mmCIF file of C-alpha atoms and ligand atoms in Angstrom:
data_model
loop_
_atom_site.group_PDB
_atom_site.id
_atom_site.type_symbol
_atom_site.label_atom_id
_atom_site.label_comp_id
_atom_site.label_asym_id
_atom_site.label_seq_id
_atom_site.Cartn_x
_atom_site.Cartn_y
_atom_site.Cartn_z
ATOM 1 C CA MET A 1 27.252 -21.963 -8.381
ATOM 2 C CA GLN A 2 27.488 -21.193 -11.967
ATOM 3 C CA THR A 3 28.093 -17.635 -13.069
ATOM 4 C CA VAL A 4 26.850 -16.699 -16.608
ATOM 5 C CA ASN A 5 26.978 -13.362 -18.595
ATOM 6 C CA THR A 6 25.182 -14.029 -21.903
ATOM 7 C CA LEU A 7 21.598 -14.848 -22.390
ATOM 8 C CA ARG A 8 22.605 -18.012 -24.291
ATOM 9 C CA MET A 9 24.318 -19.274 -21.141
ATOM 10 C CA LEU A 10 21.706 -18.252 -19.023
ATOM 11 C CA ARG A 11 18.951 -20.095 -20.970
ATOM 12 C CA THR A 12 21.116 -23.283 -21.048
ATOM 13 C CA ALA A 13 21.715 -22.983 -17.253
ATOM 14 C CA LEU A 14 17.937 -22.356 -16.471
ATOM 15 C CA ALA A 15 16.959 -25.260 -18.524
ATOM 16 C CA GLN A 16 19.057 -27.517 -16.565
ATOM 17 C CA LEU A 17 17.964 -26.038 -13.398
ATOM 18 C CA ARG A 18 14.447 -26.465 -14.139
ATOM 19 C CA GLY A 19 14.736 -30.113 -14.974
ATOM 20 C CA GLY A 20 11.290 -31.619 -14.643
ATOM 21 C CA ASN A 21 9.434 -28.847 -12.795
ATOM 22 C CA ALA A 22 11.810 -27.427 -10.091
ATOM 23 C CA THR A 23 10.896 -23.852 -8.912
ATOM 24 C CA ILE A 24 13.113 -20.805 -9.369
ATOM 25 C CA ALA A 25 13.274 -17.813 -7.088
ATOM 26 C CA LEU A 26 14.932 -14.605 -8.585
ATOM 27 C CA VAL A 27 16.849 -12.280 -6.401
ATOM 28 C CA PRO A 28 17.827 -9.082 -8.460
ATOM 29 C CA THR A 29 20.530 -7.071 -7.135
ATOM 30 C CA MET A 30 23.050 -4.334 -8.138
ATOM 31 C CA GLY A 31 25.886 -6.196 -6.153
ATOM 32 C CA ALA A 32 27.972 -4.602 -3.253
ATOM 33 C CA LEU A 33 25.940 -7.321 -1.218
ATOM 34 C CA HIS A 34 25.146 -7.035 2.411
ATOM 35 C CA GLU A 35 23.224 -8.737 5.036
ATOM 36 C CA GLY A 36 20.132 -7.296 3.531
ATOM 37 C CA HIS A 37 20.584 -9.075 0.331
ATOM 38 C CA LEU A 38 21.601 -12.352 2.053
ATOM 39 C CA THR A 39 18.379 -12.283 3.862
ATOM 40 C CA LEU A 40 16.391 -12.018 0.482
ATOM 41 C CA VAL A 41 18.544 -15.116 -0.739
ATOM 42 C CA ARG A 42 17.512 -17.059 2.501
ATOM 43 C CA ARG A 43 13.948 -16.367 2.114
ATOM 44 C CA ALA A 44 14.045 -17.282 -1.521
ATOM 45 C CA LYS A 45 15.896 -20.553 -0.652
ATOM 46 C CA ALA A 46 13.416 -21.480 1.905
ATOM 47 C CA GLU A 47 10.512 -21.054 -0.734
ATOM 48 C CA ALA A 48 11.900 -22.505 -3.989
ATOM 49 C CA ASP A 49 13.930 -25.261 -5.185
ATOM 50 C CA HIS A 50 16.764 -23.050 -6.788
ATOM 51 C CA VAL A 51 17.825 -19.596 -6.298
ATOM 52 C CA VAL A 52 19.052 -17.372 -9.194
ATOM 53 C CA ALA A 53 20.682 -14.082 -8.133
ATOM 54 C CA SER A 54 21.268 -11.197 -10.580
ATOM 55 C CA ILE A 55 23.958 -8.733 -10.307
ATOM 56 C CA PHE A 56 23.789 -5.873 -12.838
ATOM 57 C CA VAL A 57 24.691 -2.170 -11.875
ATOM 58 C CA ASN A 58 21.709 -0.803 -14.114
ATOM 59 C CA PRO A 59 22.871 2.610 -15.874
ATOM 60 C CA LYS A 60 19.316 3.460 -16.783
ATOM 61 C CA GLN A 61 18.201 3.828 -13.024
ATOM 62 C CA PHE A 62 21.098 6.553 -12.322
ATOM 63 C CA GLY A 63 20.518 10.190 -13.109
ATOM 64 C CA PRO A 64 23.318 12.211 -14.910
ATOM 65 C CA ASN A 65 24.418 13.633 -11.500
ATOM 66 C CA GLU A 66 24.243 10.433 -9.615
ATOM 67 C CA ASP A 67 26.861 7.907 -8.475
ATOM 68 C CA LEU A 68 26.759 5.245 -11.331
ATOM 69 C CA ASP A 69 30.605 5.349 -11.704
ATOM 70 C CA ALA A 70 31.360 5.469 -7.896
ATOM 71 C CA TYR A 71 28.747 2.526 -7.332
ATOM 72 C CA PRO A 72 30.692 -0.153 -5.646
ATOM 73 C CA ARG A 73 31.713 -3.082 -8.044
ATOM 74 C CA GLN A 74 32.948 -6.432 -6.339
ATOM 75 C CA LEU A 75 31.818 -9.098 -8.466
ATOM 76 C CA ALA A 76 34.344 -11.878 -7.023
ATOM 77 C CA GLU A 77 33.367 -11.057 -3.395
ATOM 78 C CA ASP A 78 29.705 -10.878 -4.081
ATOM 79 C CA ALA A 79 29.740 -14.212 -5.914
ATOM 80 C CA ALA A 80 31.555 -15.768 -3.016
ATOM 81 C CA MET A 81 28.811 -14.629 -0.641
ATOM 82 C CA LEU A 82 26.206 -15.816 -2.907
ATOM 83 C CA GLU A 83 27.785 -19.226 -3.233
ATOM 84 C CA ALA A 84 28.106 -19.511 0.450
ATOM 85 C CA GLU A 85 24.407 -18.955 0.797
ATOM 86 C CA GLY A 86 23.617 -21.919 -1.724
ATOM 87 C CA VAL A 87 22.651 -19.957 -4.784
ATOM 88 C CA ALA A 88 22.511 -22.021 -7.919
ATOM 89 C CA LEU A 89 23.125 -19.581 -10.662
ATOM 90 C CA LEU A 90 24.454 -15.966 -10.916
ATOM 91 C CA TRP A 91 23.204 -13.916 -13.844
ATOM 92 C CA ALA A 92 25.907 -10.969 -14.162
ATOM 93 C CA PRO A 93 25.542 -9.730 -17.613
ATOM 94 C CA ASP A 94 27.375 -6.405 -18.734
ATOM 95 C CA ALA A 95 25.552 -3.327 -20.027
ATOM 96 C CA ALA A 96 25.952 -4.523 -23.840
ATOM 97 C CA ALA A 97 24.192 -7.756 -22.874
ATOM 98 C CA MET A 98 21.453 -6.152 -21.154
ATOM 99 C CA TYR A 99 20.972 -3.240 -23.581
ATOM 100 C CA PRO A 100 22.423 -4.216 -26.903
ATOM 101 C CA PRO A 101 22.991 -1.372 -29.488
ATOM 102 C CA GLY A 102 19.490 -0.383 -30.873
ATOM 103 C CA PHE A 103 17.804 -1.016 -27.495
ATOM 104 C CA VAL A 104 14.882 1.611 -27.513
ATOM 105 C CA THR A 105 12.250 0.365 -25.065
ATOM 106 C CA ASN A 106 11.287 2.123 -21.889
ATOM 107 C CA VAL A 107 8.857 0.695 -19.287
ATOM 108 C CA ARG A 108 7.087 3.516 -17.446
ATOM 109 C CA VAL A 109 4.795 2.837 -14.602
ATOM 110 C CA ALA A 110 2.689 6.187 -13.833
ATOM 111 C CA GLY A 111 1.232 6.882 -10.466
ATOM 112 C CA VAL A 112 3.167 5.266 -7.989
ATOM 113 C CA SER A 113 6.572 6.029 -9.524
ATOM 114 C CA GLU A 114 5.662 9.667 -9.658
ATOM 115 C CA GLY A 115 6.097 11.195 -6.059
ATOM 116 C CA LEU A 116 8.696 10.594 -3.332
ATOM 117 C CA CYS A 117 11.845 9.385 -5.005
ATOM 118 C CA GLY A 118 10.471 9.621 -8.382
ATOM 119 C CA ALA A 119 10.132 13.284 -7.888
ATOM 120 C CA ALA A 120 13.745 13.731 -6.606
ATOM 121 C CA ARG A 121 15.062 11.363 -9.367
ATOM 122 C CA PRO A 122 13.494 11.742 -12.723
ATOM 123 C CA GLY A 123 13.639 8.562 -14.835
ATOM 124 C CA HIS A 124 15.004 6.474 -11.872
ATOM 125 C CA PHE A 125 11.752 4.172 -11.779
ATOM 126 C CA ASP A 126 11.612 3.996 -15.591
ATOM 127 C CA GLY A 127 15.130 2.335 -15.477
ATOM 128 C CA VAL A 128 14.117 0.122 -12.483
ATOM 129 C CA ALA A 129 10.862 -1.041 -14.227
ATOM 130 C CA THR A 130 12.677 -1.585 -17.736
ATOM 131 C CA VAL A 131 15.451 -3.708 -16.097
ATOM 132 C CA VAL A 132 13.287 -5.490 -13.737
ATOM 133 C CA CYS A 133 10.850 -6.519 -16.762
ATOM 134 C CA LYS A 134 13.811 -7.693 -18.556
ATOM 135 C CA LEU A 135 15.119 -9.673 -15.735
ATOM 136 C CA PHE A 136 11.700 -11.279 -15.200
ATOM 137 C CA ASN A 137 11.601 -12.128 -19.030
ATOM 138 C CA GLN A 138 15.075 -13.600 -18.907
ATOM 139 C CA VAL A 139 14.848 -15.561 -15.854
ATOM 140 C CA ALA A 140 11.120 -16.394 -15.853
ATOM 141 C CA PRO A 141 11.160 -17.211 -12.257
ATOM 142 C CA ASP A 142 8.236 -18.637 -10.212
ATOM 143 C CA MET A 143 8.866 -15.854 -7.509
ATOM 144 C CA ALA A 144 11.080 -12.815 -6.952
ATOM 145 C CA PHE A 145 12.116 -11.297 -3.757
ATOM 146 C CA PHE A 146 12.780 -7.456 -3.136
ATOM 147 C CA GLY A 147 13.580 -5.680 0.085
ATOM 148 C CA GLU A 148 10.886 -3.330 1.575
ATOM 149 C CA LYS A 149 13.569 -0.809 2.223
ATOM 150 C CA ASP A 150 12.963 0.332 -1.314
ATOM 151 C CA PHE A 151 9.169 0.513 -0.659
ATOM 152 C CA GLN A 152 8.268 2.584 -3.647
ATOM 153 C CA GLN A 153 10.488 0.458 -5.919
ATOM 154 C CA LEU A 154 8.389 -2.508 -4.626
ATOM 155 C CA ALA A 155 5.292 -0.747 -5.510
ATOM 156 C CA VAL A 156 6.354 0.195 -8.956
ATOM 157 C CA ILE A 157 7.488 -3.359 -9.617
ATOM 158 C CA ARG A 158 4.237 -4.895 -8.485
ATOM 159 C CA ALA A 159 2.119 -2.307 -10.572
ATOM 160 C CA MET A 160 4.318 -3.262 -13.617
ATOM 161 C CA ALA A 161 3.667 -6.992 -13.060
ATOM 162 C CA ARG A 162 -0.019 -6.456 -12.458
ATOM 163 C CA ASP A 163 -0.631 -4.113 -15.446
ATOM 164 C CA LEU A 164 1.443 -6.116 -17.774
ATOM 165 C CA ASP A 165 -0.185 -9.507 -16.692
ATOM 166 C CA LEU A 166 3.150 -11.009 -16.147
ATOM 167 C CA THR A 167 3.117 -14.543 -15.221
ATOM 168 C CA ALA A 168 6.736 -15.249 -14.279
ATOM 169 C CA PRO A 169 6.261 -14.232 -11.795
ATOM 170 C CA HIS A 170 2.767 -13.440 -11.118
ATOM 171 C CA VAL A 171 2.266 -10.180 -9.046
ATOM 172 C CA ASP A 172 1.302 -12.368 -6.173
ATOM 173 C CA ARG A 173 4.601 -13.986 -6.181
ATOM 174 C CA ILE A 174 6.682 -10.834 -5.836
ATOM 175 C CA ILE A 175 7.704 -10.911 -2.348
ATOM 176 C CA GLY A 176 8.588 -8.057 -0.114
ATOM 177 C CA VAL A 177 11.044 -8.791 2.659
ATOM 178 C CA PRO A 178 11.091 -6.611 5.800
ATOM 179 C CA THR A 179 14.149 -4.384 6.030
ATOM 180 C CA VAL A 180 17.417 -5.554 7.709
ATOM 181 C CA ARG A 181 18.799 -3.024 10.066
ATOM 182 C CA GLU A 182 22.241 -2.383 11.840
ATOM 183 C CA ALA A 183 22.165 -2.653 15.703
ATOM 184 C CA ASP A 184 21.526 0.980 15.960
ATOM 185 C CA GLY A 185 18.457 0.777 13.528
ATOM 186 C CA LEU A 186 20.067 2.147 10.529
ATOM 187 C CA ALA A 187 18.601 0.335 7.398
ATOM 188 C CA MET A 188 21.214 -1.827 5.674
ATOM 189 C CA SER A 189 22.172 -0.148 2.399
ATOM 190 C CA SER A 190 25.089 -0.165 -0.231
ATOM 191 C CA ARG A 191 25.240 3.511 0.280
ATOM 192 C CA ASN A 192 25.951 3.403 4.027
ATOM 193 C CA ARG A 193 29.706 2.639 2.978
ATOM 194 C CA TYR A 194 29.882 6.324 1.735
ATOM 195 C CA LEU A 195 29.289 7.747 5.176
ATOM 196 C CA MET A 196 32.266 9.218 7.085
ATOM 197 C CA PRO A 197 32.377 7.796 10.795
ATOM 198 C CA GLU A 198 30.763 10.952 12.287
ATOM 199 C CA GLN A 199 28.028 10.838 9.376
ATOM 200 C CA ARG A 200 27.594 7.105 10.185
ATOM 201 C CA ALA A 201 27.067 7.971 13.895
ATOM 202 C CA ALA A 202 24.579 10.674 13.107
ATOM 203 C CA ALA A 203 22.668 8.591 10.402
ATOM 204 C CA ALA A 204 21.245 6.563 13.456
ATOM 205 C CA ALA A 205 18.977 9.552 13.956
ATOM 206 C CA LEU A 206 16.946 8.543 11.029
ATOM 207 C CA PRO A 207 15.117 5.261 12.245
ATOM 208 C CA ARG A 208 15.080 6.827 15.753
ATOM 209 C CA ALA A 209 13.097 10.059 14.454
ATOM 210 C CA MET A 210 11.000 7.821 12.191
ATOM 211 C CA GLN A 211 9.971 5.562 15.296
ATOM 212 C CA ALA A 212 9.316 8.545 17.268
ATOM 213 C CA ALA A 213 7.161 10.143 14.540
ATOM 214 C CA ALA A 214 5.237 6.709 13.787
ATOM 215 C CA ALA A 215 4.496 6.489 17.653
ATOM 216 C CA ALA A 216 3.372 10.229 17.788
ATOM 217 C CA ILE A 217 0.853 9.858 14.675
ATOM 218 C CA THR A 218 -0.485 6.241 16.204
ATOM 219 C CA GLY A 219 -1.003 8.130 19.494
ATOM 220 C CA GLY A 220 -2.927 10.747 17.958
ATOM 221 C CA THR A 221 -0.414 13.623 17.158
ATOM 222 C CA GLU A 222 -1.228 15.464 14.023
ATOM 223 C CA VAL A 223 0.613 14.032 11.052
ATOM 224 C CA ALA A 224 1.923 17.482 10.008
ATOM 225 C CA GLU A 225 3.282 18.227 13.511
ATOM 226 C CA ALA A 226 4.983 14.757 13.850
ATOM 227 C CA LEU A 227 6.635 15.242 10.475
ATOM 228 C CA ARG A 228 7.924 18.704 11.443
ATOM 229 C CA ALA A 229 9.390 17.231 14.559
ATOM 230 C CA LEU A 230 11.075 14.515 12.749
ATOM 231 C CA GLU A 231 12.555 16.944 10.199
ATOM 232 C CA ALA A 232 13.908 19.118 12.945
ATOM 233 C CA GLU A 233 15.486 16.098 14.708
ATOM 234 C CA LEU A 234 17.070 15.140 11.531
ATOM 235 C CA LEU A 235 18.484 18.481 10.916
ATOM 236 C CA ALA A 236 19.788 18.847 14.523
ATOM 237 C CA ALA A 237 21.481 15.453 14.151
ATOM 238 C CA GLY A 238 23.528 16.553 11.280
ATOM 239 C CA PHE A 239 21.254 15.647 8.186
ATOM 240 C CA THR A 240 21.844 18.395 5.661
ATOM 241 C CA ALA A 241 18.587 18.114 3.750
ATOM 242 C CA ILE A 242 15.316 16.262 3.937
ATOM 243 C CA ASP A 243 14.091 15.341 0.365
ATOM 244 C CA TYR A 244 10.789 14.266 1.783
ATOM 245 C CA ALA A 245 9.220 13.132 4.841
ATOM 246 C CA THR A 246 5.613 11.737 4.251
ATOM 247 C CA LEU A 247 2.930 9.532 5.573
ATOM 248 C CA ALA A 248 1.272 7.879 2.752
ATOM 249 C CA ASP A 249 -1.120 5.056 1.798
ATOM 250 C CA ALA A 250 0.945 1.941 1.749
ATOM 251 C CA ALA A 251 -0.625 0.649 -1.510
ATOM 252 C CA SER A 252 -1.048 3.893 -3.703
ATOM 253 C CA LEU A 253 1.599 5.871 -1.822
ATOM 254 C CA ALA A 254 -0.803 8.891 -1.911
ATOM 255 C CA PRO A 255 0.025 11.265 0.714
ATOM 256 C CA LEU A 256 -2.203 11.110 3.892
ATOM 257 C CA GLU A 257 -3.049 14.052 6.380
ATOM 258 C CA LYS A 258 -4.397 11.550 8.947
ATOM 259 C CA LEU A 259 -4.315 7.699 9.580
ATOM 260 C CA ALA A 260 -7.206 6.150 7.631
ATOM 261 C CA ALA A 261 -8.525 2.258 7.638
ATOM 262 C CA SER A 262 -6.203 1.032 5.186
ATOM 263 C CA PRO A 263 -2.295 0.435 6.045
ATOM 264 C CA ALA A 264 -0.226 3.687 6.213
ATOM 265 C CA ARG A 265 3.581 3.957 5.560
ATOM 266 C CA LEU A 266 5.918 6.619 6.871
ATOM 267 C CA LEU A 267 8.657 7.338 4.126
ATOM 268 C CA VAL A 268 11.502 9.600 4.366
ATOM 269 C CA ALA A 269 14.687 10.505 2.171
ATOM 270 C CA ALA A 270 17.209 12.473 3.752
ATOM 271 C CA ARG A 271 20.769 13.564 2.807
ATOM 272 C CA ILE A 272 23.850 13.495 4.985
ATOM 273 C CA GLY A 273 26.767 15.224 3.135
ATOM 274 C CA GLY A 274 26.613 13.709 -0.178
ATOM 275 C CA THR A 275 24.788 10.409 0.770
ATOM 276 C CA ARG A 276 20.891 10.246 0.162
ATOM 277 C CA LEU A 277 19.477 7.723 2.659
ATOM 278 C CA ILE A 278 15.862 6.412 2.536
ATOM 279 C CA ASP A 279 13.807 4.400 5.085
ATOM 280 C CA ASN A 280 10.302 3.477 5.742
ATOM 281 C CA LEU A 281 8.039 2.265 8.314
ATOM 282 C CA ALA A 282 4.498 1.027 8.872
ATOM 283 C CA VAL A 283 2.424 3.190 10.925
ATOM 284 C CA GLY A 284 -0.618 2.427 13.010
ATOM 285 C CA SER A 285 -0.786 -1.216 12.332
HETATM 286 O O1 PAF B 1 17.100 -2.585 -5.749
HETATM 287 C C1 PAF B 1 17.900 -2.795 -6.502
HETATM 288 O O2 PAF B 1 19.020 -3.321 -6.320
HETATM 289 C C2 PAF B 1 17.782 -2.561 -7.952
HETATM 290 O O3 PAF B 1 16.965 -1.346 -8.036
HETATM 291 C C3 PAF B 1 17.252 -3.545 -8.733
HETATM 292 C C4 PAF B 1 15.775 -4.028 -8.365
HETATM 293 C C5 PAF B 1 18.172 -4.709 -8.806
HETATM 294 C C6 PAF B 1 16.991 -3.063 -10.274
HETATM 295 O O4 PAF B 1 18.147 -2.765 -10.814
#
């Protein structure tokens, strides 16, 4: 695996990889890799000739009071994991390479970026859309892989690719991969490492309460009642705050008061101590 950190090196390496017409899959990450990321790489490897991974802790998607400085950085360890999975090329620019002096552009996706995490983290999805748009233009992959754990992020990226008529990748080649979970159901996340042991144990209440709420809604319980029970269960388990617990249309992310014909998703963001956890589940399908 080759690691490159300038655009010039990236372009040379990509030209070599593409050769005649080899296909390239991109797996964008912020590093601190876990089994969830490696699952994306394996899916990508199964579908493309070569996998390019990126590691860039994107300052534009962190708010002023968020954990940019504390965000785990372990490039050598991450590179070894990617190499072991057969990744061909690692694109690991620094902030100056991604956002050179004079950088003034912001990609903003209205609608799907506005509620849920967008409401709690102003500017976050602008930062995500801006960097992913750049990564797509830099690598020009045939396909790109993202985890469904960040369900709203995936919706924002797809809306951006559709609205901007991106072709590398085309919106239909932006592939969402189901969330990878720990044995107790907790969704894998780089942020789980911030949890103290007792918080980590309590965090398992999140997928458990969400499964129960999804089953209740599917079984006919009023959505509002199921969400109240979910919130109560989280607070009783030791969660300190719930940013949102919502049933939403899986495509538009508009809140739903009851199940409809189109696919629905249960989405939750809740805090345990200083750590904010998110998760989502399909409901009724
Ligand atoms: O999901 C992430 O790790 C990041 O938000 C992404 C997509 C790599 C953009 O920085």
